[in-house]
mmCIF file of C-alpha atoms and ligand atoms in Angstrom:
data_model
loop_
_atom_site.group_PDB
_atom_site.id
_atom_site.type_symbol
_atom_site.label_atom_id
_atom_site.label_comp_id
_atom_site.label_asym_id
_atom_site.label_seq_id
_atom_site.Cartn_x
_atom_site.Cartn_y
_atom_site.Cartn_z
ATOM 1 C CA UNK A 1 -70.682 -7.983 -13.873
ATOM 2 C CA UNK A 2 -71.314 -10.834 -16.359
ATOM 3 C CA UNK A 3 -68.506 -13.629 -16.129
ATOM 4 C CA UNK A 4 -66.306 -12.592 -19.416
ATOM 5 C CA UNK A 5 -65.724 -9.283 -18.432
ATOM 6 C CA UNK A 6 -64.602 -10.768 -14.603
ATOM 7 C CA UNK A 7 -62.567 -13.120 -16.942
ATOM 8 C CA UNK A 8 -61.088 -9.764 -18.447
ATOM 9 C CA UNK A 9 -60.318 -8.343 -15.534
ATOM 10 C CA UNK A 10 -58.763 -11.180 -13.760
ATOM 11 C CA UNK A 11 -56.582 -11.586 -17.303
ATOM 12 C CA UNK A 12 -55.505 -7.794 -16.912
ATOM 13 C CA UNK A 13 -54.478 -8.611 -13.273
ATOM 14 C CA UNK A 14 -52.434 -11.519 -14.570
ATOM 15 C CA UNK A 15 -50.592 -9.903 -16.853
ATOM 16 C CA UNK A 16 -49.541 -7.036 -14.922
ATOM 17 C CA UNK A 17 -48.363 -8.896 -12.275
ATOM 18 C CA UNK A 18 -46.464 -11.274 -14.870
ATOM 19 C CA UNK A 19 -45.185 -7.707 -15.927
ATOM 20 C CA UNK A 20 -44.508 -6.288 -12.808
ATOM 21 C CA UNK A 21 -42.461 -9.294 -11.732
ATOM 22 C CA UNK A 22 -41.027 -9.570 -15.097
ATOM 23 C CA UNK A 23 -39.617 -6.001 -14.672
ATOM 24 C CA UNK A 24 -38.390 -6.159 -10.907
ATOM 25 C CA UNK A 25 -36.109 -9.642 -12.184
ATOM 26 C CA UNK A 26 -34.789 -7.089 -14.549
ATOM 27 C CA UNK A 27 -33.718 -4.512 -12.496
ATOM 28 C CA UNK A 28 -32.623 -6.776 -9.814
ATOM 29 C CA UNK A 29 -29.955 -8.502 -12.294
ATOM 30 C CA UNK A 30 -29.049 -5.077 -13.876
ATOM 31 C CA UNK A 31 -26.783 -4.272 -10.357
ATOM 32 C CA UNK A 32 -24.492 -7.326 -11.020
ATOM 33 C CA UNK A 33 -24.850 -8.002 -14.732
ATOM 34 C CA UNK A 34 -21.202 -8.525 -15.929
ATOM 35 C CA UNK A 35 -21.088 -6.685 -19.466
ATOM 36 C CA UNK A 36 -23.847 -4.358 -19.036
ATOM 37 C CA UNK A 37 -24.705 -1.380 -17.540
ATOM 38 C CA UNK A 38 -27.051 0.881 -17.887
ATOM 39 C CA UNK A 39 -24.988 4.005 -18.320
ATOM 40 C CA UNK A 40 -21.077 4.277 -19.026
ATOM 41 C CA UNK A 41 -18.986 1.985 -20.543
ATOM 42 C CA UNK A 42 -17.712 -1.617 -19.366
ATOM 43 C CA UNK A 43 -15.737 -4.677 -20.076
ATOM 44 C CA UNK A 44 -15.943 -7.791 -19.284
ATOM 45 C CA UNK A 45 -13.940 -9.648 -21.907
ATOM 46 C CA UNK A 46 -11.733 -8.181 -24.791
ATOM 47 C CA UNK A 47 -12.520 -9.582 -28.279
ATOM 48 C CA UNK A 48 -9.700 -11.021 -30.158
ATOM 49 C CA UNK A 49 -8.243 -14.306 -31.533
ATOM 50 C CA UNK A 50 -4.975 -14.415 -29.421
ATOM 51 C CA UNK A 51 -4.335 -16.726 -26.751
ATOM 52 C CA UNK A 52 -4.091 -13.899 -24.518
ATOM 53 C CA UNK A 53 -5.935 -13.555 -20.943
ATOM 54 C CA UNK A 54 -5.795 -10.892 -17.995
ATOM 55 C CA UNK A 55 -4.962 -11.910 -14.352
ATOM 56 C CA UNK A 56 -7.108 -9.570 -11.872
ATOM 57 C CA UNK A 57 -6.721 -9.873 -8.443
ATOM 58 C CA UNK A 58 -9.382 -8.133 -6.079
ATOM 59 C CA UNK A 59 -9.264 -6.536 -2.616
ATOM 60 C CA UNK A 60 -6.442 -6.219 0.025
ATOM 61 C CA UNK A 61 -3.940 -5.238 -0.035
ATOM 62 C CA UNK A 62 -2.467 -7.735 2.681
ATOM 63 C CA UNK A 63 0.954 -8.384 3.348
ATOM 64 C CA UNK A 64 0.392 -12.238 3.040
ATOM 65 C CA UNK A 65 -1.397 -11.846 0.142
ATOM 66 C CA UNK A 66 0.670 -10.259 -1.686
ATOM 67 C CA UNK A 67 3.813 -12.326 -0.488
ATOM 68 C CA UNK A 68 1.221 -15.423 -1.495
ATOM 69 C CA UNK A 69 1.324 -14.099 -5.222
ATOM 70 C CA UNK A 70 4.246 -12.482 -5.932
ATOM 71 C CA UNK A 71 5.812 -15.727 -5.087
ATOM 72 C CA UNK A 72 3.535 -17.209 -8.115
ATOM 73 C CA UNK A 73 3.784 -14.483 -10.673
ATOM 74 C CA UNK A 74 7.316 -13.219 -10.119
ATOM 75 C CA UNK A 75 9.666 -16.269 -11.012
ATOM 76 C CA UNK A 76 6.877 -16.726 -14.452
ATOM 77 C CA UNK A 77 7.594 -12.788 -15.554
ATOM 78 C CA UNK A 78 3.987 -12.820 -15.036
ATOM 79 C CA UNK A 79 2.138 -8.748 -14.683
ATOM 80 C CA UNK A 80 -1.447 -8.680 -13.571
ATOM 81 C CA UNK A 81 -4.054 -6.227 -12.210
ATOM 82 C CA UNK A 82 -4.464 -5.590 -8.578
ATOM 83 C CA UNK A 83 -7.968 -4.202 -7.708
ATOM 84 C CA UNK A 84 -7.366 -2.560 -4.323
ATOM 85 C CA UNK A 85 -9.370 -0.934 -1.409
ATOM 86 C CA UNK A 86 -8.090 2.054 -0.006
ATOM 87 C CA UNK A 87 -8.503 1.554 3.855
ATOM 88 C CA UNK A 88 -6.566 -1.979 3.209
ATOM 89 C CA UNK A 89 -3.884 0.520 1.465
ATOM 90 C CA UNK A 90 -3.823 2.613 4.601
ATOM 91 C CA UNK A 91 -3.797 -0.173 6.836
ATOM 92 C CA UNK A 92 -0.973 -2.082 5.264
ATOM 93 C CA UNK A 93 1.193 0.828 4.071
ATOM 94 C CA UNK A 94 3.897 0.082 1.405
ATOM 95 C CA UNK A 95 2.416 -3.245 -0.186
ATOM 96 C CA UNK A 96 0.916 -1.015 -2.822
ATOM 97 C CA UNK A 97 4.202 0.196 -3.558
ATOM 98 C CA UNK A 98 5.568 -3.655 -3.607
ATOM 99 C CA UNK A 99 3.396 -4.374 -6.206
ATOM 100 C CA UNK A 100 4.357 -1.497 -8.314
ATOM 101 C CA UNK A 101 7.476 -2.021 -8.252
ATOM 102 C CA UNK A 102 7.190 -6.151 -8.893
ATOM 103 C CA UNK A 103 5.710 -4.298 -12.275
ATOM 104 C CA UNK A 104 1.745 -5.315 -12.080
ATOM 105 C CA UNK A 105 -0.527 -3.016 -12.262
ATOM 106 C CA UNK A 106 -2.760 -1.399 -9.831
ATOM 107 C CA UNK A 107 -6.786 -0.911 -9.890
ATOM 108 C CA UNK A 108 -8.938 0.963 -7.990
ATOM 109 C CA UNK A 109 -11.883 -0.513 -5.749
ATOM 110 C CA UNK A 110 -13.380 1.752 -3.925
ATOM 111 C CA UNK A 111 -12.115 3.308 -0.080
ATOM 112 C CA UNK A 112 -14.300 1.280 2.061
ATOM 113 C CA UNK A 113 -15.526 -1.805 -0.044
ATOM 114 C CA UNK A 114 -18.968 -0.912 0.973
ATOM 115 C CA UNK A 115 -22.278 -1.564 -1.141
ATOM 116 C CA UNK A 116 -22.094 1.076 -3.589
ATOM 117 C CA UNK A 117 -25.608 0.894 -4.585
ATOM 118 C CA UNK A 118 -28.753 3.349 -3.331
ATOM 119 C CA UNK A 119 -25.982 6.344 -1.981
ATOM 120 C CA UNK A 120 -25.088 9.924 -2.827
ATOM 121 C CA UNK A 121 -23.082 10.859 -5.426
ATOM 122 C CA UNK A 122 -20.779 12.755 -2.901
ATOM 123 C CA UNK A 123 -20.130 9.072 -1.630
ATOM 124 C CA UNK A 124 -19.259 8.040 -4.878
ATOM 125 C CA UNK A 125 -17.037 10.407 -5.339
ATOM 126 C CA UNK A 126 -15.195 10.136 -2.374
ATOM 127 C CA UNK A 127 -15.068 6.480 -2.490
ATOM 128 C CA UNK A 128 -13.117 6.707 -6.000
ATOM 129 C CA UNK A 129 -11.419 10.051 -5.191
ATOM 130 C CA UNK A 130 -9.583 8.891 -1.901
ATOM 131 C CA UNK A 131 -8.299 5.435 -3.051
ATOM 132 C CA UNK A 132 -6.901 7.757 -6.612
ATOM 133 C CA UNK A 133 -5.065 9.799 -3.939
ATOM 134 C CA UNK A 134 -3.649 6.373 -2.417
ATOM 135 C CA UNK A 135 -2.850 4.492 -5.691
ATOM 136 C CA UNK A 136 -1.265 7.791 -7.526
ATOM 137 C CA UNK A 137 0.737 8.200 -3.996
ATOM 138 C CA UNK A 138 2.065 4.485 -4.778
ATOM 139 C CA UNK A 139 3.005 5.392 -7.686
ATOM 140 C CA UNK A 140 -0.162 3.778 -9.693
ATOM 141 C CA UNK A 141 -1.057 6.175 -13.045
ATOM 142 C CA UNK A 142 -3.856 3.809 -14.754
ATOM 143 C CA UNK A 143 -7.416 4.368 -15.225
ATOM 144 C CA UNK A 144 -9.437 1.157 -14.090
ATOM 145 C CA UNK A 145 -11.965 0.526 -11.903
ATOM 146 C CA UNK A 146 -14.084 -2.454 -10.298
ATOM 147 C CA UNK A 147 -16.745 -1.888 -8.346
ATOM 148 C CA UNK A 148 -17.014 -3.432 -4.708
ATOM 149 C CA UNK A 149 -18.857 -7.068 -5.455
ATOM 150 C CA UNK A 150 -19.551 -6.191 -9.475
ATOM 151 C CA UNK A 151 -22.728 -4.119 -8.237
ATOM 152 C CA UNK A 152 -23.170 -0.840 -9.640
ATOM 153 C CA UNK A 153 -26.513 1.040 -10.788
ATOM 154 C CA UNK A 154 -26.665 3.998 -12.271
ATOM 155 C CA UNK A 155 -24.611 6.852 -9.862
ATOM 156 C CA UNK A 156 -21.239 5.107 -9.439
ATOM 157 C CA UNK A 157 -21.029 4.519 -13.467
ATOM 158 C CA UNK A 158 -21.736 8.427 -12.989
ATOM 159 C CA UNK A 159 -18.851 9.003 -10.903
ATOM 160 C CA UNK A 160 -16.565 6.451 -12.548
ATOM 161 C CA UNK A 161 -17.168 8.525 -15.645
ATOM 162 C CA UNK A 162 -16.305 11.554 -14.002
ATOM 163 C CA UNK A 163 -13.593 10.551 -12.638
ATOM 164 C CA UNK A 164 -11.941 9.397 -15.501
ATOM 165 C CA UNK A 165 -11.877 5.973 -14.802
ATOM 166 C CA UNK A 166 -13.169 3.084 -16.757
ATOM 167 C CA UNK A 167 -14.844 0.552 -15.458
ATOM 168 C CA UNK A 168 -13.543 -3.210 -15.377
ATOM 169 C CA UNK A 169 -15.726 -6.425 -14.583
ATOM 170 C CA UNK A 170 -14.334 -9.867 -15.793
ATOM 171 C CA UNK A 171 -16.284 -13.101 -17.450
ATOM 172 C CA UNK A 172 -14.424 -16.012 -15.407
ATOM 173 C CA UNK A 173 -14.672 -15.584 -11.521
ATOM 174 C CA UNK A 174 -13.473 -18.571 -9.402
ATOM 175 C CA UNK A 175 -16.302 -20.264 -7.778
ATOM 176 C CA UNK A 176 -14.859 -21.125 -4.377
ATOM 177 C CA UNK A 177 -18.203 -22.246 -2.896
ATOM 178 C CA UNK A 178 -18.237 -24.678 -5.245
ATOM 179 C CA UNK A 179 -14.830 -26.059 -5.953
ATOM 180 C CA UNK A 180 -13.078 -26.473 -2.255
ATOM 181 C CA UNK A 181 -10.186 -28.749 -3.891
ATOM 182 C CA UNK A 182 -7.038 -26.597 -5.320
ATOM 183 C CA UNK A 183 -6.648 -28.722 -8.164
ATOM 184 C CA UNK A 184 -10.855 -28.390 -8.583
ATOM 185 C CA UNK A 185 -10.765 -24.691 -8.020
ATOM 186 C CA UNK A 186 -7.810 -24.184 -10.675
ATOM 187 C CA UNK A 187 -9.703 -26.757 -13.687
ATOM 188 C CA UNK A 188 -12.996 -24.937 -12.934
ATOM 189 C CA UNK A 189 -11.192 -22.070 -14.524
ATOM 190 C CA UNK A 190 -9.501 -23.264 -16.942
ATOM 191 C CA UNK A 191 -12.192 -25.065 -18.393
ATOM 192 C CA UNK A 192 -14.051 -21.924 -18.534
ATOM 193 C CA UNK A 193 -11.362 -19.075 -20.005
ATOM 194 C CA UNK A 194 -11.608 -17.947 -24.214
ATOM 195 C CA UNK A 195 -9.208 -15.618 -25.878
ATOM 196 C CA UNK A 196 -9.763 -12.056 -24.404
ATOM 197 C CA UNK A 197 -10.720 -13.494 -20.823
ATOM 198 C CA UNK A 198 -10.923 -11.703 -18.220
ATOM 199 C CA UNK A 199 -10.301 -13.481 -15.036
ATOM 200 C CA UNK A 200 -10.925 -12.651 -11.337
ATOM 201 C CA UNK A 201 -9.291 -14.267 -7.976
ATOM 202 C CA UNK A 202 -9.422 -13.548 -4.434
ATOM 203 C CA UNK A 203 -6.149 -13.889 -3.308
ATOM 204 C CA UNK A 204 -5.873 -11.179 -0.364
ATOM 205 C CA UNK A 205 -7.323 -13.015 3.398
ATOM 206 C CA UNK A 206 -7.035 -15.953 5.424
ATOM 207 C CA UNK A 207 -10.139 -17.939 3.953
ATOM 208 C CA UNK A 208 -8.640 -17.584 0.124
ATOM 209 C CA UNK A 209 -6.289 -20.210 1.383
ATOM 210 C CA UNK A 210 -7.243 -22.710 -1.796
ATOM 211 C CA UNK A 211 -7.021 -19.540 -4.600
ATOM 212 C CA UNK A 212 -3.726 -19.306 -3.122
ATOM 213 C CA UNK A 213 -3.099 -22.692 -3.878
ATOM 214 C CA UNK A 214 -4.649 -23.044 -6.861
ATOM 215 C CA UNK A 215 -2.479 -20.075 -7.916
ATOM 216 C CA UNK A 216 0.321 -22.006 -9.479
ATOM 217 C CA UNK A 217 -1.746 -24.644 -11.459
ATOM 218 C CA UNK A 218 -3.942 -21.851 -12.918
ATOM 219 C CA UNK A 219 -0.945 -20.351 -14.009
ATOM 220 C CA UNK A 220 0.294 -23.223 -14.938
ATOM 221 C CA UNK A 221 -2.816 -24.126 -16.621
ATOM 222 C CA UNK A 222 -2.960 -21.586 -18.730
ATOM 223 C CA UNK A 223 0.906 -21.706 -20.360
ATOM 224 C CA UNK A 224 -0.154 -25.389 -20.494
ATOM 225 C CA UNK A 225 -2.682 -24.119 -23.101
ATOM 226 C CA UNK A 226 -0.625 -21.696 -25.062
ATOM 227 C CA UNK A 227 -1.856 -18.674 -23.414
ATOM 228 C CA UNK A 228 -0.417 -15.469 -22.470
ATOM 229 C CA UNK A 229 -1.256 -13.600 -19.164
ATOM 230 C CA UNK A 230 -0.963 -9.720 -19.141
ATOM 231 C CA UNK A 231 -2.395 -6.893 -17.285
ATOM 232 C CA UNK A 232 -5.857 -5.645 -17.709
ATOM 233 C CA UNK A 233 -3.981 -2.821 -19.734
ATOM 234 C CA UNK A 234 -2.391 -4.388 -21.891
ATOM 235 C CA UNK A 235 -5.144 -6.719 -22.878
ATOM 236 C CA UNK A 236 -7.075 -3.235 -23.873
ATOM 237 C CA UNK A 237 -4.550 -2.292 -25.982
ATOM 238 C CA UNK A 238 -3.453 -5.449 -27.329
ATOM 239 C CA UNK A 239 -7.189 -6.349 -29.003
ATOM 240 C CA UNK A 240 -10.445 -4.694 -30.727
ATOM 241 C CA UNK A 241 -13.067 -3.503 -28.505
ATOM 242 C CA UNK A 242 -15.034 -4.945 -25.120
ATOM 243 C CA UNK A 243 -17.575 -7.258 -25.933
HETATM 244 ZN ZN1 ZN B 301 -13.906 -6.781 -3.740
#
């Protein structure tokens, strides 16, 4: 073989692999991209020109979590969007119902909290299906979903769709890991919400001890700055469509 066409060759090789990696960076953000997925609808933030956010809250239910927020929301007349697991709804019976009847609204996040990535759709389905029995037993009648860590592929959209639910991410997540102060934890946020925000805090176990008490000045934060805080629901039907 004469040196150009080796050169050829070893360009070919190049490439592909430039191609092949290219492609596998792809699909390994596609999981956890926020407003994207490859089949099925989501949203991640609600266009509009209000001053108008949504509160989500993910996993537990806990009884100390949920005394640790009610305590912030309820004297505010603040409603927000609790994302709960089913075997946490089992485990702690009746905090479901507390929440309900505090008048937020409830979300569903899968029975187990498990990876839901790479498994069959019967797991899927049961996943969704036994938490709907929980949350319509607590006397929950909405329609959202959020997938366990933001990961989802291509069967749970599937299965969400199936199941009539739609599926919920968010576009400002508190960043724990890096903001360890309260006051830190709550301006990270706030620096980083827009009209039509979706935002998501871990308010549920012992280690969310500073989202607890960043809690108040988040809250705080954000009437400080005009805006309103509903439920994930509301904020649908309140503005245009998902960006
Ligand atoms: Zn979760």
């Amino acid at each position: 073989m004469n040196t150009v066409r080796i050169r050829g060759i070893r360009k070919i090789i190049a490439v592909s692999a430039i191609v092949l990696l290219l492609a596998a960076a792809v699909l390994w953000q596609i999981p956890k991209a926020r407003c994207f997925q490859l089949v099925g609808e989501v949203t991640c933030r609600l266009k509009t020109d209000a001053k108008l956010v949504a509160l989500t809250f993910d996993d537990g239910p806990t009884p100390e979590g949920v005394d640790a927020v009610l305590a912030e929301l309820g004297p505010r007349g603040i409603s927000a969007t609790f994302f709960l697991i089913g075997n946490r709804m089992e485990k702690f019976p009746g905090q479901a119902e507390r929440l309900i009847a505090a008048g937020h609204e409830l979300g569903n996040h899968t029975y187990s909290h498990e990876r839901n990535i790479g498994r069959s759709q019967d797991f899927y389905a049961a996943e969704i299906a036994r938490t709907d029995v929980l949350l319509k037993r607590a006397g929950s009648d909405t329609n959202l979903f959020r997938p366990p860590f933001g990961k989802r592929l291509i069967g749970l959209p599937l299965e969400v769709e199936r199941a009539g639910y739609r599926t919920i991410m968010w576009d400002v997540e508190e960043q724990p890991e890096k903001f360890t102060e309260p006051g830190a934890f709550a301006q990270d946020i706030l620096d980083r919400i827009r009209p039509g925000s979706i935002i998501l805090i871990h308010p549920m176990y012992r280690h969310n001890q500073v989202a607890r008490a960043a809690l108040p000045m988040v809250l705080d934060g954000l009437a400080a700055q005009g805006y309103e805080v509903v439920t994930v629901s509301e904020l649908l039907e309140r503005t245009g469509p998902g960006s």
